[in-house]
Amino acid sequence: MTQQQRAIGTRAAIIRGAAVAFREHGYGSTTLAGLEVAAGVSKGALYFHFASKEALALAVIKAQHEASIGLGQRLLDGTVPGLQALILMTFELAAQVRDEPVVSAGIRLTMEASNFSVPVVGPFHDWIDVCGQVLRRAINEGDVSADLNVEAAAHFISPAFTGVQTVSQVLTGRTDLFQRVEEMWVLLLPGLLSTRLSAERRASLTALPARVRASCAAAPGV
């Protein structure tokens, strides 16, 4: 292993370790000493890779966003119908937030972005954009109403998921997150579905949240 490869590996390990600390304690309550312990490195090694606690927190957010937006891009690039892709996206992100420390830490840090000297708005814009693209696909496929205000819907769905997962974390440590995401969609779908759908198609789409929840819950590691 070259020195560069070791440095890359050490940096990644620091991010993973720091994510555990940030996830548990938040930005304000996490100390540099705590980050050193969580990452398993000396203060010198920590500062070699990151100039400050804020720089490390921003690196965690970046790693989280790359992992999360990657699943959104995969569904955008795939052939899954738009509405199903959007619902599946929220359940897969829910699994990430619940189970992966870097993702849950990145989400928490993004919510605490007022502590940083630079704005953290990119992840919000990216997710709103992905929601909008998938909704437009669903409209073209005839499942979502052509009269839908896509921009308004995308600006609502993404923050709605953020709120659902945040409250789930506070109340149950996200043990009920899949249930709450399903309930979110049960409430949202009537306002999205096209009035021109056949009764059979409407029933099939209405049942999507429960089906996607069941398939995600049965997936390995979920």
mmCIF file of C-alpha atoms in Angstrom:
data_model
loop_
_atom_site.group_PDB
_atom_site.id
_atom_site.type_symbol
_atom_site.label_atom_id
_atom_site.label_comp_id
_atom_site.label_asym_id
_atom_site.label_seq_id
_atom_site.Cartn_x
_atom_site.Cartn_y
_atom_site.Cartn_z
ATOM 1 C CA MET A 1 0.000 0.000 0.000
ATOM 2 C CA THR A 2 1.429 3.386 -0.995
ATOM 3 C CA GLN A 3 1.633 6.361 1.334
ATOM 4 C CA GLN A 4 -1.145 8.064 -0.639
ATOM 5 C CA GLN A 5 -3.402 5.025 -0.271
ATOM 6 C CA ARG A 6 -2.732 4.929 3.465
ATOM 7 C CA ALA A 7 -3.582 8.625 3.751
ATOM 8 C CA ILE A 8 -6.849 8.104 1.868
ATOM 9 C CA GLY A 9 -7.691 5.161 4.105
ATOM 10 C CA THR A 10 -6.888 7.118 7.264
ATOM 11 C CA ARG A 11 -9.024 10.043 6.117
ATOM 12 C CA ALA A 12 -11.960 7.744 5.410
ATOM 13 C CA ALA A 13 -11.542 6.070 8.801
ATOM 14 C CA ILE A 14 -11.528 9.446 10.539
ATOM 15 C CA ILE A 15 -14.774 10.394 8.779
ATOM 16 C CA ARG A 16 -16.423 7.109 9.795
ATOM 17 C CA GLY A 17 -15.275 7.447 13.405
ATOM 18 C CA ALA A 18 -16.256 11.102 13.615
ATOM 19 C CA ALA A 19 -19.679 10.253 12.201
ATOM 20 C CA VAL A 20 -20.385 8.042 15.208
ATOM 21 C CA ALA A 21 -19.520 10.899 17.579
ATOM 22 C CA PHE A 22 -21.511 13.512 15.656
ATOM 23 C CA ARG A 23 -24.491 11.162 15.363
ATOM 24 C CA GLU A 24 -24.586 10.582 19.105
ATOM 25 C CA HIS A 25 -23.741 14.050 20.416
ATOM 26 C CA GLY A 26 -24.388 16.571 17.644
ATOM 27 C CA TYR A 27 -21.977 19.217 16.436
ATOM 28 C CA GLY A 28 -22.004 21.526 19.435
ATOM 29 C CA SER A 29 -21.464 18.830 22.064
ATOM 30 C CA THR A 30 -18.773 16.912 20.193
ATOM 31 C CA THR A 31 -15.265 17.888 21.284
ATOM 32 C CA LEU A 32 -12.025 17.480 19.381
ATOM 33 C CA ALA A 33 -10.858 15.086 22.091
ATOM 34 C CA GLY A 34 -14.002 13.052 21.547
ATOM 35 C CA LEU A 35 -13.389 13.008 17.814
ATOM 36 C CA GLU A 36 -9.834 11.753 18.363
ATOM 37 C CA VAL A 37 -11.144 8.881 20.479
ATOM 38 C CA ALA A 38 -13.983 8.048 18.109
ATOM 39 C CA ALA A 39 -11.691 8.097 15.083
ATOM 40 C CA GLY A 40 -8.876 6.281 16.874
ATOM 41 C CA VAL A 41 -6.215 8.789 15.824
ATOM 42 C CA SER A 42 -3.942 11.312 17.487
ATOM 43 C CA LYS A 43 -4.601 15.048 17.450
ATOM 44 C CA GLY A 44 -1.745 15.432 14.955
ATOM 45 C CA ALA A 45 -3.260 12.895 12.574
ATOM 46 C CA LEU A 46 -6.665 14.536 12.888
ATOM 47 C CA TYR A 47 -5.304 17.982 12.093
ATOM 48 C CA PHE A 48 -3.189 16.613 9.248
ATOM 49 C CA HIS A 49 -6.371 15.681 7.398
ATOM 50 C CA PHE A 50 -8.825 18.287 8.729
ATOM 51 C CA ALA A 51 -8.026 21.839 9.749
ATOM 52 C CA SER A 52 -10.909 22.115 12.225
ATOM 53 C CA LYS A 53 -13.953 20.411 13.708
ATOM 54 C CA GLU A 54 -16.076 22.255 11.172
ATOM 55 C CA ALA A 55 -13.970 20.955 8.275
ATOM 56 C CA LEU A 56 -14.441 17.404 9.547
ATOM 57 C CA ALA A 57 -18.188 17.902 10.000
ATOM 58 C CA LEU A 58 -18.477 19.216 6.443
ATOM 59 C CA ALA A 59 -16.555 16.169 5.207
ATOM 60 C CA VAL A 60 -19.069 13.912 6.969
ATOM 61 C CA ILE A 61 -21.929 15.811 5.326
ATOM 62 C CA LYS A 62 -20.266 15.431 1.932
ATOM 63 C CA ALA A 63 -19.759 11.689 2.418
ATOM 64 C CA GLN A 64 -23.374 11.311 3.541
ATOM 65 C CA HIS A 65 -24.723 13.265 0.610
ATOM 66 C CA GLU A 66 -22.671 11.294 -1.902
ATOM 67 C CA ALA A 67 -24.025 8.038 -0.492
ATOM 68 C CA SER A 68 -27.629 9.225 -0.345
ATOM 69 C CA ILE A 69 -27.889 11.125 -3.604
ATOM 70 C CA GLY A 70 -26.255 8.140 -5.273
ATOM 71 C CA LEU A 71 -29.332 6.025 -4.625
ATOM 72 C CA GLY A 72 -31.517 8.799 -6.027
ATOM 73 C CA GLN A 73 -29.405 9.005 -9.165
ATOM 74 C CA ARG A 74 -29.520 5.229 -9.548
ATOM 75 C CA LEU A 75 -33.305 5.288 -9.538
ATOM 76 C CA LEU A 76 -33.355 8.255 -11.905
ATOM 77 C CA ASP A 77 -31.118 6.406 -14.339
ATOM 78 C CA GLY A 78 -33.096 3.172 -14.053
ATOM 79 C CA THR A 79 -36.368 1.976 -15.496
ATOM 80 C CA VAL A 80 -38.493 1.887 -12.333
ATOM 81 C CA PRO A 81 -41.723 3.877 -12.925
ATOM 82 C CA GLY A 82 -41.552 7.378 -11.524
ATOM 83 C CA LEU A 83 -43.971 7.169 -8.620
ATOM 84 C CA GLN A 84 -42.618 3.830 -7.493
ATOM 85 C CA ALA A 85 -39.070 5.193 -7.771
ATOM 86 C CA LEU A 86 -39.948 8.182 -5.593
ATOM 87 C CA ILE A 87 -41.529 6.022 -2.900
ATOM 88 C CA LEU A 88 -38.687 3.498 -3.064
ATOM 89 C CA MET A 89 -36.185 6.340 -2.756
ATOM 90 C CA THR A 90 -37.656 7.469 0.555
ATOM 91 C CA PHE A 91 -37.648 3.965 2.024
ATOM 92 C CA GLU A 92 -34.069 3.290 0.909
ATOM 93 C CA LEU A 93 -32.974 6.627 2.356
ATOM 94 C CA ALA A 94 -34.837 5.753 5.555
ATOM 95 C CA ALA A 95 -32.812 2.545 5.777
ATOM 96 C CA GLN A 96 -29.591 4.512 5.274
ATOM 97 C CA VAL A 97 -30.506 7.083 7.917
ATOM 98 C CA ARG A 98 -31.467 4.386 10.393
ATOM 99 C CA ASP A 99 -28.569 1.994 9.850
ATOM 100 C CA GLU A 100 -25.509 3.848 8.513
ATOM 101 C CA PRO A 101 -23.619 6.146 10.928
ATOM 102 C CA VAL A 102 -22.176 8.410 8.228
ATOM 103 C CA VAL A 103 -25.633 8.996 6.760
ATOM 104 C CA SER A 104 -27.418 9.593 10.075
ATOM 105 C CA ALA A 105 -24.576 11.854 11.226
ATOM 106 C CA GLY A 106 -24.579 13.793 7.972
ATOM 107 C CA ILE A 107 -28.332 14.328 8.209
ATOM 108 C CA ARG A 108 -28.026 15.544 11.797
ATOM 109 C CA LEU A 109 -25.155 17.879 10.945
ATOM 110 C CA THR A 110 -27.064 19.298 7.984
ATOM 111 C CA MET A 111 -29.928 20.115 10.340
ATOM 112 C CA GLU A 112 -27.416 21.871 12.624
ATOM 113 C CA ALA A 113 -25.831 23.848 9.789
ATOM 114 C CA SER A 114 -26.448 27.170 11.544
ATOM 115 C CA ASN A 115 -23.335 26.299 13.578
ATOM 116 C CA PHE A 116 -21.120 26.494 10.497
ATOM 117 C CA SER A 117 -19.394 29.479 8.951
ATOM 118 C CA VAL A 118 -20.527 28.435 5.473
ATOM 119 C CA PRO A 119 -24.087 27.639 4.321
ATOM 120 C CA VAL A 120 -25.033 24.005 3.774
ATOM 121 C CA VAL A 121 -27.803 24.217 1.187
ATOM 122 C CA GLY A 122 -26.559 21.952 -1.609
ATOM 123 C CA PRO A 123 -28.078 18.721 -0.249
ATOM 124 C CA PHE A 124 -31.501 20.339 0.085
ATOM 125 C CA HIS A 125 -31.422 21.687 -3.462
ATOM 126 C CA ASP A 126 -30.214 18.364 -4.860
ATOM 127 C CA TRP A 127 -32.987 16.343 -3.222
ATOM 128 C CA ILE A 128 -35.670 18.806 -4.285
ATOM 129 C CA ASP A 129 -34.336 18.572 -7.839
ATOM 130 C CA VAL A 130 -34.381 14.749 -7.771
ATOM 131 C CA CYS A 131 -37.955 14.762 -6.455
ATOM 132 C CA GLY A 132 -38.967 17.102 -9.247
ATOM 133 C CA GLN A 133 -37.376 14.949 -11.940
ATOM 134 C CA VAL A 134 -39.056 11.779 -10.687
ATOM 135 C CA LEU A 135 -42.421 13.505 -10.394
ATOM 136 C CA ARG A 136 -42.160 14.689 -13.995
ATOM 137 C CA ARG A 137 -41.461 11.111 -15.062
ATOM 138 C CA ALA A 138 -44.561 9.977 -13.172
ATOM 139 C CA ILE A 139 -46.629 12.670 -14.909
ATOM 140 C CA ASN A 140 -45.368 11.560 -18.325
ATOM 141 C CA GLU A 141 -46.292 7.981 -17.407
ATOM 142 C CA GLY A 142 -49.823 9.079 -16.561
ATOM 143 C CA ASP A 143 -49.762 8.130 -12.871
ATOM 144 C CA VAL A 144 -49.485 11.644 -11.441
ATOM 145 C CA SER A 145 -51.828 14.484 -12.318
ATOM 146 C CA ALA A 146 -50.643 16.659 -15.196
ATOM 147 C CA ASP A 147 -51.946 19.666 -13.246
ATOM 148 C CA LEU A 148 -49.565 19.059 -10.354
ATOM 149 C CA ASN A 149 -47.360 21.976 -9.370
ATOM 150 C CA VAL A 150 -44.149 19.957 -9.550
ATOM 151 C CA GLU A 151 -41.959 22.597 -7.955
ATOM 152 C CA ALA A 152 -44.286 22.999 -4.983
ATOM 153 C CA ALA A 153 -44.676 19.223 -4.573
ATOM 154 C CA ALA A 154 -40.910 18.641 -4.692
ATOM 155 C CA HIS A 155 -40.370 21.427 -2.156
ATOM 156 C CA PHE A 156 -42.881 19.718 0.120
ATOM 157 C CA ILE A 157 -42.011 16.014 -0.240
ATOM 158 C CA SER A 158 -38.303 16.358 0.507
ATOM 159 C CA PRO A 159 -38.802 18.436 3.702
ATOM 160 C CA ALA A 160 -41.722 16.184 4.690
ATOM 161 C CA PHE A 161 -39.379 13.198 4.728
ATOM 162 C CA THR A 162 -36.846 15.222 6.725
ATOM 163 C CA GLY A 163 -39.493 16.010 9.304
ATOM 164 C CA VAL A 164 -40.754 12.438 9.486
ATOM 165 C CA GLN A 165 -37.301 10.976 10.090
ATOM 166 C CA THR A 166 -36.408 13.690 12.593
ATOM 167 C CA VAL A 167 -39.499 13.112 14.744
ATOM 168 C CA SER A 168 -39.029 9.342 14.436
ATOM 169 C CA GLN A 169 -35.494 9.749 15.784
ATOM 170 C CA VAL A 170 -36.650 11.850 18.728
ATOM 171 C CA LEU A 171 -39.560 9.610 19.713
ATOM 172 C CA THR A 172 -38.355 6.077 18.939
ATOM 173 C CA GLY A 173 -34.728 6.208 17.809
ATOM 174 C CA ARG A 174 -36.102 5.613 14.291
ATOM 175 C CA THR A 175 -37.433 2.155 15.152
ATOM 176 C CA ASP A 176 -40.790 3.175 13.648
ATOM 177 C CA LEU A 177 -39.338 5.040 10.653
ATOM 178 C CA PHE A 178 -40.594 2.660 7.955
ATOM 179 C CA GLN A 179 -44.105 2.842 9.406
ATOM 180 C CA ARG A 180 -44.014 6.648 9.449
ATOM 181 C CA VAL A 181 -42.725 6.862 5.878
ATOM 182 C CA GLU A 182 -45.548 4.586 4.749
ATOM 183 C CA GLU A 183 -48.063 6.801 6.554
ATOM 184 C CA MET A 184 -46.558 9.870 4.889
ATOM 185 C CA TRP A 185 -47.226 8.375 1.479
ATOM 186 C CA VAL A 186 -50.732 7.230 2.379
ATOM 187 C CA LEU A 187 -51.511 10.881 3.117
ATOM 188 C CA LEU A 188 -49.681 12.318 0.093
ATOM 189 C CA LEU A 189 -50.787 9.983 -2.692
ATOM 190 C CA PRO A 190 -54.421 11.154 -2.995
ATOM 191 C CA GLY A 191 -53.167 14.626 -3.880
ATOM 192 C CA LEU A 192 -50.699 13.317 -6.471
ATOM 193 C CA LEU A 193 -52.571 10.638 -8.414
ATOM 194 C CA SER A 194 -54.159 11.454 -11.750
ATOM 195 C CA THR A 195 -57.956 11.531 -11.811
ATOM 196 C CA ARG A 196 -57.812 9.697 -15.146
ATOM 197 C CA LEU A 197 -56.470 6.483 -13.671
ATOM 198 C CA SER A 198 -58.528 3.320 -13.890
ATOM 199 C CA ALA A 199 -59.851 1.985 -10.602
ATOM 200 C CA GLU A 200 -57.451 -0.954 -10.871
ATOM 201 C CA ARG A 201 -54.414 1.252 -11.494
ATOM 202 C CA ARG A 202 -55.376 3.633 -8.684
ATOM 203 C CA ALA A 203 -55.724 0.727 -6.267
ATOM 204 C CA SER A 204 -52.341 -0.626 -7.335
ATOM 205 C CA LEU A 205 -50.616 2.727 -6.816
ATOM 206 C CA THR A 206 -52.380 3.316 -3.509
ATOM 207 C CA ALA A 207 -50.968 0.010 -2.282
ATOM 208 C CA LEU A 208 -47.410 0.931 -3.331
ATOM 209 C CA PRO A 209 -46.201 2.289 0.042
ATOM 210 C CA ALA A 210 -47.118 -0.925 1.862
ATOM 211 C CA ARG A 211 -45.562 -3.081 -0.865
ATOM 212 C CA VAL A 212 -42.337 -1.077 -0.989
ATOM 213 C CA ARG A 213 -42.099 -1.063 2.804
ATOM 214 C CA ALA A 214 -42.485 -4.846 2.871
ATOM 215 C CA SER A 215 -39.858 -5.382 0.168
ATOM 216 C CA CYS A 216 -37.370 -3.037 1.837
ATOM 217 C CA ALA A 217 -37.931 -4.624 5.234
ATOM 218 C CA ALA A 218 -37.231 -8.045 3.741
ATOM 219 C CA ALA A 219 -34.033 -6.915 2.033
ATOM 220 C CA PRO A 220 -30.703 -8.151 3.520
ATOM 221 C CA GLY A 221 -29.351 -5.790 6.138
ATOM 222 C CA VAL A 222 -32.626 -3.892 6.535
#
